[in-house]
CSV table of C-alpha atoms in Angstrom, one decimal:
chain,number,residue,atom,x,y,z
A,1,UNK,CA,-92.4,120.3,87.4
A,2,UNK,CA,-90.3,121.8,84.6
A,3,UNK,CA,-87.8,119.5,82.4
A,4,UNK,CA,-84.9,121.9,84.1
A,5,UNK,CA,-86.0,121.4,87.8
A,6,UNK,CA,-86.2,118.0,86.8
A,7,UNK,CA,-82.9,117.2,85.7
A,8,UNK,CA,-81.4,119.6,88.3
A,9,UNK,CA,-83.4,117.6,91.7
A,10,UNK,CA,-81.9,114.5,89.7
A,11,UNK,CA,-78.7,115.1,88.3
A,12,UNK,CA,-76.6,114.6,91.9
A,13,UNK,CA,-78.1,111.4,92.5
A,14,UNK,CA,-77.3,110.3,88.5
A,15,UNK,CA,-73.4,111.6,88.9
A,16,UNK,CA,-73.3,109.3,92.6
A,17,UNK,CA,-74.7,106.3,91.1
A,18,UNK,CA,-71.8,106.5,88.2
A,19,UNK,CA,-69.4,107.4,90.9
A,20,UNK,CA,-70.4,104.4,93.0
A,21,UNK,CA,-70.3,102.1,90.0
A,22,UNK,CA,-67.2,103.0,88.1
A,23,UNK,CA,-64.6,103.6,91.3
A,24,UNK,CA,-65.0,99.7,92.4
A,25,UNK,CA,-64.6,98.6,88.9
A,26,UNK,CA,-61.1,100.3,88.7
A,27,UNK,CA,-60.0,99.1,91.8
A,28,UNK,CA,-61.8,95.3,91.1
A,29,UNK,CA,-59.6,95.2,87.6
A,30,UNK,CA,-56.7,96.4,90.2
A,31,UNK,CA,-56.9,93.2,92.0
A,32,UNK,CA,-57.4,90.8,89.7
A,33,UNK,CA,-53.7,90.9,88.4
A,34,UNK,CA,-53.0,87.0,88.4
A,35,UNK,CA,-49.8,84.5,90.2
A,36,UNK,CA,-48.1,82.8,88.2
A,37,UNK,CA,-47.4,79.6,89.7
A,38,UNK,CA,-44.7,76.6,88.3
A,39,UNK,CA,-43.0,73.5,89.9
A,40,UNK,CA,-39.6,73.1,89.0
A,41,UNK,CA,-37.6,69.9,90.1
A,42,UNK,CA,-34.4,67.9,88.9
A,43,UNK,CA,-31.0,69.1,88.2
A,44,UNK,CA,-30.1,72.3,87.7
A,45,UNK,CA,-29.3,72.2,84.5
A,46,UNK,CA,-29.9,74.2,80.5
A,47,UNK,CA,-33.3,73.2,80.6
A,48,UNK,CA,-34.3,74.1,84.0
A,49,UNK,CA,-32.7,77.7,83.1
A,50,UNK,CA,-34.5,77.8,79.8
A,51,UNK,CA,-37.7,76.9,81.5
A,52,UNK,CA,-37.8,79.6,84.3
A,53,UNK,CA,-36.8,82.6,81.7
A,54,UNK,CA,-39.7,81.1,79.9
A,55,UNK,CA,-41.8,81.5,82.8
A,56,UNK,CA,-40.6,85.0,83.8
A,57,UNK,CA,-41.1,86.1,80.2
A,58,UNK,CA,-44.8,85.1,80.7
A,59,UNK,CA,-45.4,86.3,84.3
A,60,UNK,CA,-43.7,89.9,82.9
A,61,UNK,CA,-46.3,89.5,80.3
A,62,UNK,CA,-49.3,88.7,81.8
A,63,UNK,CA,-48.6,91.8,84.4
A,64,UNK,CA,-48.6,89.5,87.5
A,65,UNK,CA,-48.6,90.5,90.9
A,66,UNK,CA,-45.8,87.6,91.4
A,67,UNK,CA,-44.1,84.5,89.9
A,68,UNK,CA,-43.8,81.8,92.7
A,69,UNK,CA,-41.0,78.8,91.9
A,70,UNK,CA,-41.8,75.6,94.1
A,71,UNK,CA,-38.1,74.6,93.7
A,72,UNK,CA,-36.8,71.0,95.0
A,73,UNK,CA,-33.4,70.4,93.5
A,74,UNK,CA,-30.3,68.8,94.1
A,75,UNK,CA,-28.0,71.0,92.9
A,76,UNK,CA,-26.5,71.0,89.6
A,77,UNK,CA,-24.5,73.0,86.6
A,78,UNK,CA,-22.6,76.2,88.0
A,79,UNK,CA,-23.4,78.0,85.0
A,80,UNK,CA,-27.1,77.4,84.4
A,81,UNK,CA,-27.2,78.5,88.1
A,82,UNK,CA,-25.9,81.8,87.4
A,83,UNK,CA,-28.1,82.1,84.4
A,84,UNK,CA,-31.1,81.7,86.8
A,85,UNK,CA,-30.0,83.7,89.4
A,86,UNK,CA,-29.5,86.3,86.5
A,87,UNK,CA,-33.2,86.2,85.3
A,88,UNK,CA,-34.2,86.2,88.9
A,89,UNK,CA,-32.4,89.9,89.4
A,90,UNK,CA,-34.2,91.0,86.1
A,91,UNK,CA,-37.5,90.2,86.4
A,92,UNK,CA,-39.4,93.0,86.2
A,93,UNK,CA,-42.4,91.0,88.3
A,94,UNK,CA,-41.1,89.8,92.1
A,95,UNK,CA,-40.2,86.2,92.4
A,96,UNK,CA,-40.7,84.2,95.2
A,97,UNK,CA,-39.2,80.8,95.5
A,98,UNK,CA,-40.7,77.8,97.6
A,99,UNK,CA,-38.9,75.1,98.3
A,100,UNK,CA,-41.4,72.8,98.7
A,101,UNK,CA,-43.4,70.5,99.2
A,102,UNK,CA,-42.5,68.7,102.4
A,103,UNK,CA,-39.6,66.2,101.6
A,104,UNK,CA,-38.2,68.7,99.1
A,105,UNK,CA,-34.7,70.2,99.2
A,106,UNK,CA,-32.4,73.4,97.8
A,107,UNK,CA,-29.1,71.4,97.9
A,108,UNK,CA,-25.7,72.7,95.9
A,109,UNK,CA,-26.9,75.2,93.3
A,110,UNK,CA,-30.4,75.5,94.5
A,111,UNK,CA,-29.0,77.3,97.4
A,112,UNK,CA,-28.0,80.3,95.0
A,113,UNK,CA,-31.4,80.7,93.3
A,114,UNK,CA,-33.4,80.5,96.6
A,115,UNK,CA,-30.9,83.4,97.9
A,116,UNK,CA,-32.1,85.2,94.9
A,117,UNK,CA,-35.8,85.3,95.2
A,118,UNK,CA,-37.2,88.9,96.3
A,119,UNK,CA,-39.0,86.3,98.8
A,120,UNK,CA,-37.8,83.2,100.0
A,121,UNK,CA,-39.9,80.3,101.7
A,122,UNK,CA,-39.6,76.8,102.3
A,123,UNK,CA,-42.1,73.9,103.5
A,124,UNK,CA,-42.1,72.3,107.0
A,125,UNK,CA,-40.0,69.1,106.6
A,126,UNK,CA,-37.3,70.9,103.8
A,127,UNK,CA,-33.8,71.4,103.8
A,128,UNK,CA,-31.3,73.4,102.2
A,129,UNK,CA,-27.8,74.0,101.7
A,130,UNK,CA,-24.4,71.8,101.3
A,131,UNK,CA,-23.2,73.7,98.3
A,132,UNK,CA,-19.7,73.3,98.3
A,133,UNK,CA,-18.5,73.1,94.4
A,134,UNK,CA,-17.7,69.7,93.1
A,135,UNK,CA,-16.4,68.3,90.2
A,136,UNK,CA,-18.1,64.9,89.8
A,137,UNK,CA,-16.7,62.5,87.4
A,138,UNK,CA,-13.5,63.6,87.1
A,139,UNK,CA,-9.7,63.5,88.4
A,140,UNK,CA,-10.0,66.0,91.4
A,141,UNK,CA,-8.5,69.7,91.0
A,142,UNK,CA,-5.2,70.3,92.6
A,143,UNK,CA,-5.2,72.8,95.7
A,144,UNK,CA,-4.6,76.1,94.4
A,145,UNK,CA,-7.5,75.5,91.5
A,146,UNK,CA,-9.8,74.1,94.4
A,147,UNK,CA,-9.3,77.3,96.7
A,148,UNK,CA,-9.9,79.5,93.6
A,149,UNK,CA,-13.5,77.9,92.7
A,150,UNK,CA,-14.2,78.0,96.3
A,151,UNK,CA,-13.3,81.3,96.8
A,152,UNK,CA,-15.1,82.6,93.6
A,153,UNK,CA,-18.7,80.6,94.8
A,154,UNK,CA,-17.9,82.2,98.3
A,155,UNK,CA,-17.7,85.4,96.9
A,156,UNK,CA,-21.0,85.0,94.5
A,157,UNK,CA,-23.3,83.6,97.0
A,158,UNK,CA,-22.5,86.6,99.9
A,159,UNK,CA,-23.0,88.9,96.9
A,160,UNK,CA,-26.9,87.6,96.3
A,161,UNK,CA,-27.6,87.2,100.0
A,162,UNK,CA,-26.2,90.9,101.0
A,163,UNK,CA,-28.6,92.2,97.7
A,164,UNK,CA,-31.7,90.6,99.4
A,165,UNK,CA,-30.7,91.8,102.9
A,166,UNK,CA,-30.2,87.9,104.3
A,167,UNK,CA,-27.7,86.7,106.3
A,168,UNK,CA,-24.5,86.4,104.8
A,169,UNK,CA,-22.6,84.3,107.0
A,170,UNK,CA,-24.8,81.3,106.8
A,171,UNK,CA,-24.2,80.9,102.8
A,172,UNK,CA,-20.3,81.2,103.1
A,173,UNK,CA,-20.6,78.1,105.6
A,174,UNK,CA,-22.4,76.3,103.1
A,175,UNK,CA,-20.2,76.7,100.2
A,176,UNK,CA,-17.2,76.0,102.5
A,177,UNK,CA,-18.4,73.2,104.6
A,178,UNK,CA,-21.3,72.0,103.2
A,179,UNK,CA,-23.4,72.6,105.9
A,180,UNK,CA,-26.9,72.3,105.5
A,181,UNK,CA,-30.2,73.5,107.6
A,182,UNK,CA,-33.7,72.7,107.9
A,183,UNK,CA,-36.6,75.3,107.4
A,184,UNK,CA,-36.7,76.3,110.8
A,185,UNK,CA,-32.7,77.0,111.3
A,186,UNK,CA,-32.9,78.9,108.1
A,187,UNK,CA,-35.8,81.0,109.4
A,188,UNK,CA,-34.0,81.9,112.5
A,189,UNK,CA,-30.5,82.3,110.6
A,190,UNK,CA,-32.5,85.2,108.0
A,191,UNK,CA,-31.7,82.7,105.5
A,192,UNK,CA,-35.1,82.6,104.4
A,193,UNK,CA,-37.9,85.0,105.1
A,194,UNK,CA,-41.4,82.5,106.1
A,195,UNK,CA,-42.3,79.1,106.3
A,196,UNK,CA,-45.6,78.1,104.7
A,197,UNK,CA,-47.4,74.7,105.1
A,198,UNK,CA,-48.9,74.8,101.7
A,199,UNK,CA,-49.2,77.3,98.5
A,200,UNK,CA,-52.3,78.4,100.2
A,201,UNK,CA,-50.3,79.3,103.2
A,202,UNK,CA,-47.8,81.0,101.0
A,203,UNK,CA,-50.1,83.3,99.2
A,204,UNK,CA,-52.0,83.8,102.2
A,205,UNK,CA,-49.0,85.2,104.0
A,206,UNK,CA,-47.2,87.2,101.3
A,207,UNK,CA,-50.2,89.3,100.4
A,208,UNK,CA,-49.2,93.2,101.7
A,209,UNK,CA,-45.6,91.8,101.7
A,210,UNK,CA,-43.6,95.1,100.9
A,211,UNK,CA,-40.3,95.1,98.8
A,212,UNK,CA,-37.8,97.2,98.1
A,213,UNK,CA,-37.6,98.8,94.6
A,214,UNK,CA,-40.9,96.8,93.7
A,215,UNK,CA,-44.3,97.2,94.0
A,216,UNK,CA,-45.9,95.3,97.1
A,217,UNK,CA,-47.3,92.0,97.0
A,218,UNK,CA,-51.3,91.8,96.8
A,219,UNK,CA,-52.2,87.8,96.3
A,220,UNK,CA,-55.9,88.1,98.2
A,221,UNK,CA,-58.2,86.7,96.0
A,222,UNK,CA,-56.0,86.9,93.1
A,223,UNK,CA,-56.4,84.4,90.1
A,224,UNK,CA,-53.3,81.8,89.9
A,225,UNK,CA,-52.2,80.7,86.4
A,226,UNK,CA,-50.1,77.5,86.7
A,227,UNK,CA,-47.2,77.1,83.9
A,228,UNK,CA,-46.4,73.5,83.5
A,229,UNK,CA,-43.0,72.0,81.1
A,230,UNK,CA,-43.8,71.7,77.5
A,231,UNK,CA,-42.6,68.6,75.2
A,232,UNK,CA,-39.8,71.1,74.8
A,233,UNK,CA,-39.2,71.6,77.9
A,234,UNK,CA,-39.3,68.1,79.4
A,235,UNK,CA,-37.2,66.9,76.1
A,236,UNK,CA,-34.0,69.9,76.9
A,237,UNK,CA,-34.0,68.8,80.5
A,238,UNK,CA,-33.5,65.5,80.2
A,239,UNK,CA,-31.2,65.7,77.4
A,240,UNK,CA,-29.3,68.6,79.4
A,241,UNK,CA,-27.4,66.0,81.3
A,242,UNK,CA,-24.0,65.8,79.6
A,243,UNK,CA,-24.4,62.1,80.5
A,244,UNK,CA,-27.6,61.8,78.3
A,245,UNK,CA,-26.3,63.7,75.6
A,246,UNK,CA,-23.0,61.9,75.2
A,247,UNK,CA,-25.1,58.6,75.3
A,248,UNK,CA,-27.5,60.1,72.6
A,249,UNK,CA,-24.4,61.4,70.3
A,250,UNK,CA,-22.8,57.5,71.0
A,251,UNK,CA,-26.2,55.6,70.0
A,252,UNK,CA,-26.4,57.9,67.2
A,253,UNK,CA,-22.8,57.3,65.3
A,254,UNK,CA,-23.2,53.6,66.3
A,255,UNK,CA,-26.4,53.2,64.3
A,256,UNK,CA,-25.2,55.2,61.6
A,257,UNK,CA,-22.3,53.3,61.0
A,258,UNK,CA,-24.4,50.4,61.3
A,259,UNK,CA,-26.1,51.2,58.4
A,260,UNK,CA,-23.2,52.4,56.4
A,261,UNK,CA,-21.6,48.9,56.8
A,262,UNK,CA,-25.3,47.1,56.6
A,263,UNK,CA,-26.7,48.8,53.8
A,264,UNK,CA,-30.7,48.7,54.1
A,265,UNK,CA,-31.1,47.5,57.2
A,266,UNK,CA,-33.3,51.4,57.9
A,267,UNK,CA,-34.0,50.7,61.6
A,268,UNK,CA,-29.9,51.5,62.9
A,269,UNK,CA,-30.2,54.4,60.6
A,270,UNK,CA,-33.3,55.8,61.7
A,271,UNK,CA,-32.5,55.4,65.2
A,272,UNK,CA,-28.7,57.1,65.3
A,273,UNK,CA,-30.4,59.9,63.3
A,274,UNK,CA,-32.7,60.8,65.6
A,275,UNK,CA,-30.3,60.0,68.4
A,276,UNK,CA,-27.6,62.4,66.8
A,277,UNK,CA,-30.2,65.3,66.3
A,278,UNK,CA,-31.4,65.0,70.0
A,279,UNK,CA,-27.6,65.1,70.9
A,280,UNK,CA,-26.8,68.1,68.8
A,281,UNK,CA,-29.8,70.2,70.1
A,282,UNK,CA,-28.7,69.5,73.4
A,283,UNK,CA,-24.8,70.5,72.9
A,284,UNK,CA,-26.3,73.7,71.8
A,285,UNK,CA,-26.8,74.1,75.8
A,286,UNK,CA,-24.0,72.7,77.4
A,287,UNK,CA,-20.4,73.9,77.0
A,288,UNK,CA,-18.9,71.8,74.0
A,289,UNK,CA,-15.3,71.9,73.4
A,290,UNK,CA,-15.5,71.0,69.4
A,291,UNK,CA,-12.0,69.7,69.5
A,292,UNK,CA,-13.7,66.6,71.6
A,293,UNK,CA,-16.3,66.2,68.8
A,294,UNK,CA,-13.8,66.8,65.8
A,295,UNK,CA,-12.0,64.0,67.3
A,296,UNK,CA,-14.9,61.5,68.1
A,297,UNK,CA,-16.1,62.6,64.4
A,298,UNK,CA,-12.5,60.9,63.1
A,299,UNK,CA,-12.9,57.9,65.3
A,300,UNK,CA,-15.9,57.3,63.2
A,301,UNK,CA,-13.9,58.0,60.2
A,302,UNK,CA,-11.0,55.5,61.2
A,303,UNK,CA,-13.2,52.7,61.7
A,304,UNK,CA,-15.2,52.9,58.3
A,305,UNK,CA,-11.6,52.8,56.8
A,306,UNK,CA,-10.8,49.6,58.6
A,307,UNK,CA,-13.4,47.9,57.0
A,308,UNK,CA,-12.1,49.2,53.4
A,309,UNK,CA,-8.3,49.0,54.2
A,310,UNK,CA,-6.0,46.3,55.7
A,311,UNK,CA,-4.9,47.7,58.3
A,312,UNK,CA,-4.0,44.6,60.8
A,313,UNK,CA,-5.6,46.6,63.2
A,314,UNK,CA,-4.0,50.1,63.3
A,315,UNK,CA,-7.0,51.8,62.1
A,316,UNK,CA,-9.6,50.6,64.8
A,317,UNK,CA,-6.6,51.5,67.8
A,318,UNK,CA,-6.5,55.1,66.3
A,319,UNK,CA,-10.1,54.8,66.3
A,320,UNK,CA,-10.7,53.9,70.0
A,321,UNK,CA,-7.9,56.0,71.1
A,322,UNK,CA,-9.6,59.6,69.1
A,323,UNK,CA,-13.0,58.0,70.9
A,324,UNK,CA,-11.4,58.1,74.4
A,325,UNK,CA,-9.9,61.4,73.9
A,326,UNK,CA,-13.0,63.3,72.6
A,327,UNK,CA,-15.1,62.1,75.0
A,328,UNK,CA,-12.4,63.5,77.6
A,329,UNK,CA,-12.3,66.5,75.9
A,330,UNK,CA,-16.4,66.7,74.9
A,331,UNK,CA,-17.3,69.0,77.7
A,332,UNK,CA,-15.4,72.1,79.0
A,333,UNK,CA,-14.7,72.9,83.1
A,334,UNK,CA,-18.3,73.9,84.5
A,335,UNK,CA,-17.3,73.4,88.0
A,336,UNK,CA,-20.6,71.6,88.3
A,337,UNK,CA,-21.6,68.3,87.1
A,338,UNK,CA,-19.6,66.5,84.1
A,339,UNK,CA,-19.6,63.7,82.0
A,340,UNK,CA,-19.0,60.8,84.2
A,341,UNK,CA,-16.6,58.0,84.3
A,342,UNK,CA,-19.3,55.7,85.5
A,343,UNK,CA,-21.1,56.4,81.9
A,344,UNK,CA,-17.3,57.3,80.3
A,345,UNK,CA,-15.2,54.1,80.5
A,346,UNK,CA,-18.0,51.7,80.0
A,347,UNK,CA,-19.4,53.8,76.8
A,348,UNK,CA,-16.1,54.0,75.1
A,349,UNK,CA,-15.2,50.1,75.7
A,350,UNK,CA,-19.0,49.3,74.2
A,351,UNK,CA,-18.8,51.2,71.4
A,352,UNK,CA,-15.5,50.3,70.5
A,353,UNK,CA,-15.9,47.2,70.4
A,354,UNK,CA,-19.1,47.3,68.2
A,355,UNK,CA,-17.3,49.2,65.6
A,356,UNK,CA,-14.2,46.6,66.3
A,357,UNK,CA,-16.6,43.9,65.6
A,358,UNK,CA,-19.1,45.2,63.1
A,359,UNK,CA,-15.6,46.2,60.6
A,360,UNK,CA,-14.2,42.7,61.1
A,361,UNK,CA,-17.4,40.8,60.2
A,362,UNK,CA,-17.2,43.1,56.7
A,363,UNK,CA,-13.7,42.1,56.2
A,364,UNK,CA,-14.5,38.8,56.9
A,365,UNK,CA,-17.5,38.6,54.4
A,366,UNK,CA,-14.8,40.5,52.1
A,367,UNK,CA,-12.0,38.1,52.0
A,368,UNK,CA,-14.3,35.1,52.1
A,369,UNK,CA,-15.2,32.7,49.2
A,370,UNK,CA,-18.9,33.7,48.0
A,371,UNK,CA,-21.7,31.2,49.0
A,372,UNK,CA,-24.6,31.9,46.2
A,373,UNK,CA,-24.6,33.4,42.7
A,374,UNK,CA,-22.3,31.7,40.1
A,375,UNK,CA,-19.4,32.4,42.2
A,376,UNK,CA,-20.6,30.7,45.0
A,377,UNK,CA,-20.7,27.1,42.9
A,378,UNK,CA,-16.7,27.3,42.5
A,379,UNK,CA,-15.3,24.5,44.6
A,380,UNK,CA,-18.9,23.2,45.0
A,381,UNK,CA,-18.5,19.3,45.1
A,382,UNK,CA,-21.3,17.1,42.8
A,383,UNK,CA,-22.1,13.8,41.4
A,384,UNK,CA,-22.1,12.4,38.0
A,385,UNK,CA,-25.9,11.7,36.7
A,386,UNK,CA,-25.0,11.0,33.2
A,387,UNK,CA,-21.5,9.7,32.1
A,388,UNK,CA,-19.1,12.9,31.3
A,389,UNK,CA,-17.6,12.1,27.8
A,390,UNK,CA,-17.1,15.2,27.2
A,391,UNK,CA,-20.4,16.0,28.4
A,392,UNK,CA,-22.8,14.9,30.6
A,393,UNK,CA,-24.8,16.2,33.6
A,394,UNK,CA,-24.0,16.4,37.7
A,395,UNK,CA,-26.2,17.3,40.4
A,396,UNK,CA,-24.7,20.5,41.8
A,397,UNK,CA,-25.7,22.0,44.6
A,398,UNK,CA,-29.4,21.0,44.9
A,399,UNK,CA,-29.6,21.7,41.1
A,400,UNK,CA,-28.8,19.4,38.1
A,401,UNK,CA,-26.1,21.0,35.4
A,402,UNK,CA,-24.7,20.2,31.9
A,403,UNK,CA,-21.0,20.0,32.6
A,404,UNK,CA,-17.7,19.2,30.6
A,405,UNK,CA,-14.5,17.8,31.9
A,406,UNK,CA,-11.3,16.7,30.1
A,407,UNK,CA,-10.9,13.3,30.9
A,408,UNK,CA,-14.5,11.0,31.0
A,409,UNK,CA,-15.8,10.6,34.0
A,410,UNK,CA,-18.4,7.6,34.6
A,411,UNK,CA,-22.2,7.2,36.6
A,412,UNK,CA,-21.9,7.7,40.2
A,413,UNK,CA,-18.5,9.4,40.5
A,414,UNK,CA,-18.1,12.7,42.9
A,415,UNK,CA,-16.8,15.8,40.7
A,416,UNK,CA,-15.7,19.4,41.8
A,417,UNK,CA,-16.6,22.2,39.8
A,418,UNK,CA,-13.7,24.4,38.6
A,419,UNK,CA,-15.5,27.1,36.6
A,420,UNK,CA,-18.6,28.1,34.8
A,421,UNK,CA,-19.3,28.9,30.9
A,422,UNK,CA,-22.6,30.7,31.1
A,423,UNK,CA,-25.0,27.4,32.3
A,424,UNK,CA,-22.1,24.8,31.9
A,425,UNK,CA,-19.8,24.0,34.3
A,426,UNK,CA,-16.3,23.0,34.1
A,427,UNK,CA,-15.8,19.6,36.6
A,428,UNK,CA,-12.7,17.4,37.2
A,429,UNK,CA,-12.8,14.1,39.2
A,430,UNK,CA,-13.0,14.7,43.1
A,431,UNK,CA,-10.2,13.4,45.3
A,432,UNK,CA,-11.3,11.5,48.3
A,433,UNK,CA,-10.6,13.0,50.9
């Protein structure tokens, strides 16, 4: 047989075999797109929103067939909320949040993001809702302002749940009366679209899930890539709280002024530094009015002067007053949470009274007479070793000095010293007392 009838008897089996080999290879890199997977819990708060635009920037980038959020929250900050629900309604890859695992809760704000999710499933033994706004900490709004921030949350959480085609109704209770539902309520309600036991569950029964605008859902045998918090991450969350921050920025000016009024001591210094950097990074976050921290800035200012001017006081009340005000006026309306008057009052009367206390010790140690050096022999009462007459020597202060005196002074007789001429002093004869 010829090299041509050779290569034409096998040339179709050749082109079947590269068919059969390079057709499941497509559709094999097809299905190995990954799920991202993250747990996010606490308060909704800067560094919760930071984290999950982190996480959708890396689920986008990875190409994944999904990001999937197990979300227990309490609720938290109205506008880090709407910055999550906003990077929800971007994502280019389809989120699904989980509120999970059993125990777990979407309460407050965490109603709003699970609304958002193109899919939205919860654990046996979860709850979600009561989101009625609040305004923890401080003096409660007046009627008119209360019925406006209502109305607005209203408005906002019918908005998400008519864009993912869920019941509409439901939400507007639980802004308005706070009502709250378990997993199986908000199945039935169209609050929520499954309930899942586990992840395993989850992925298991959102694989083929179709979505509108999207491409469907294919999780079989797909690779999961867990994102966990960075250093970064777990550092902005905590610090977030305006609670923790204000603490942080209150340490921070404390130790510093500390060490302005202590020069040397290091550790105070060290420690408000650090404190005042973590406080600034998180005010980057939160919304600071700077007229609270201008003021707070000149309460530190008016109590370094009291310890330079005699003020009777006038200095350290300006002082504590600017430090009340400012920390009133630190964060601006969020209609979330706020800087409390639990960690407020308490705060303000600590502090002040360290800087109080701290400036009148340095007065006192100002106005006083000086206990060592030459100075600090002035008034020092000695005795006579060797007859003054003019001169002679006294025992001083643990020490034995030459010393003069104008009249002669015998043995054994007690002296006060009224100045010193390089190493002699000057002594007169001690009244008894």
């Amino acid at each position: 047989m010829g090299p041509f009838r050779l290569l034409t008897a096998y040339l179709p089996i050749f082109l079947a075999f590269v068919l059969h080999t390079s057709i499941p290879s497509v559709a094999g890199e097809e299905a190995i797109r990954p799920v991202v997977v993250t747990k996010v819990s606490g308060t909704v708060n800067p560094g919760m929103a930071d984290y999950i635009s982190s996480c959708v920037h890396q689920a986008s980038t990875r190409d994944a067939e999904c990001l999937v959020i197990q979300l227990d929250t309490p609720g938290g900050l109205a506008q880090s909320m709407r910055s999550i629900v906003k990077t929800i309604f971007a994502s280019p890859v389809p989120v699904v949040v989980y509120v999970g695992p059993s125990g777990a809760r979407a309460a407050s704000a965490g109603v709003m993001i699970t609304l958002a999710a193109d899919i939205a499933a919860m654990a046996p033994g979860t709850n979600i809702g009561a989101a009625h706004p609040v305004n923890l900490g401080q003096k409660e709004m007046d009627e008119t302002m209360s019925d406006k921030v209502v109305n607005d949350m209203v408005a906002y959480v019918r908005s998400i749940a008519e864009r993912r085609n869920r019941n509409s109704e439901w939400p507007e209770k639980a802004v308005r009366e706070s009502v709250s539902v378990t997993e199986k309520e908000a199945l039935e309600l169209n609050v929520i679209d499954l309930v899942a036991a586990d992840l395993d569950a989850l992925l298991s029964r959102i694989d083929g899930w179709e979505l509108p605008g999207k491409e469907g859902v294919r999780t079989a045998g797909a690779e999961r890539v867990v994102l966990t918090e960075t250093l970064r991450d777990k550092v902005l969350k905590i610090i977030s709280d305006p609670n923790v921050a204000y603490l942080l920025m209150m340490i921070g000016l404390a130790g510093l002024y500390f060490e302005l009024s202590h020069p040397g001591t290091i550790f105070p210094g060290v420690v408000g530094a650090i404190s005042l950097i973590l406080a600034f990074f998180a005010f980057q976050t939160l919304p600071v009015n700077y007229a609270g921290i201008l003021l707070i800035g000149l309460a530190l200012v008016l109590f370094i002067l009291e310890m330079k001017i005699t003020s009777y006081g006038l200095l350290s009340l300006g002082g504590i007053i600017c430090l009340f005000l400012g920390s009133l006026m630190l964060f601006r309306e969020t209609g979330g949470l706020r800087l409390s008057w639990s960690v407020l009052l308490p705060t303000v009367i600590m502090v002040s009274g360290f800087f109080v206390a701290v400036a009148a010790l340095v007065f006192r140690a100002q106005v006083s007479r000086p206990r060592t050096g030459d100075a600090g022999l002035i008034g020092e009462v000695g005795l006579v070793k060797n007859t003054i007459a003019p001169e002679g020597k006294v025992f001083v202060h643990g020490e034995l000095w030459r010393a003069v005196a104008k009249d002669p002074i015998p043995e054994g007789e007690k002296v006060r010293v009224t100045g010193i001429k390089g190493l002699v002093l000057d002594v007169e004869k001690a009244e008894d007392d």
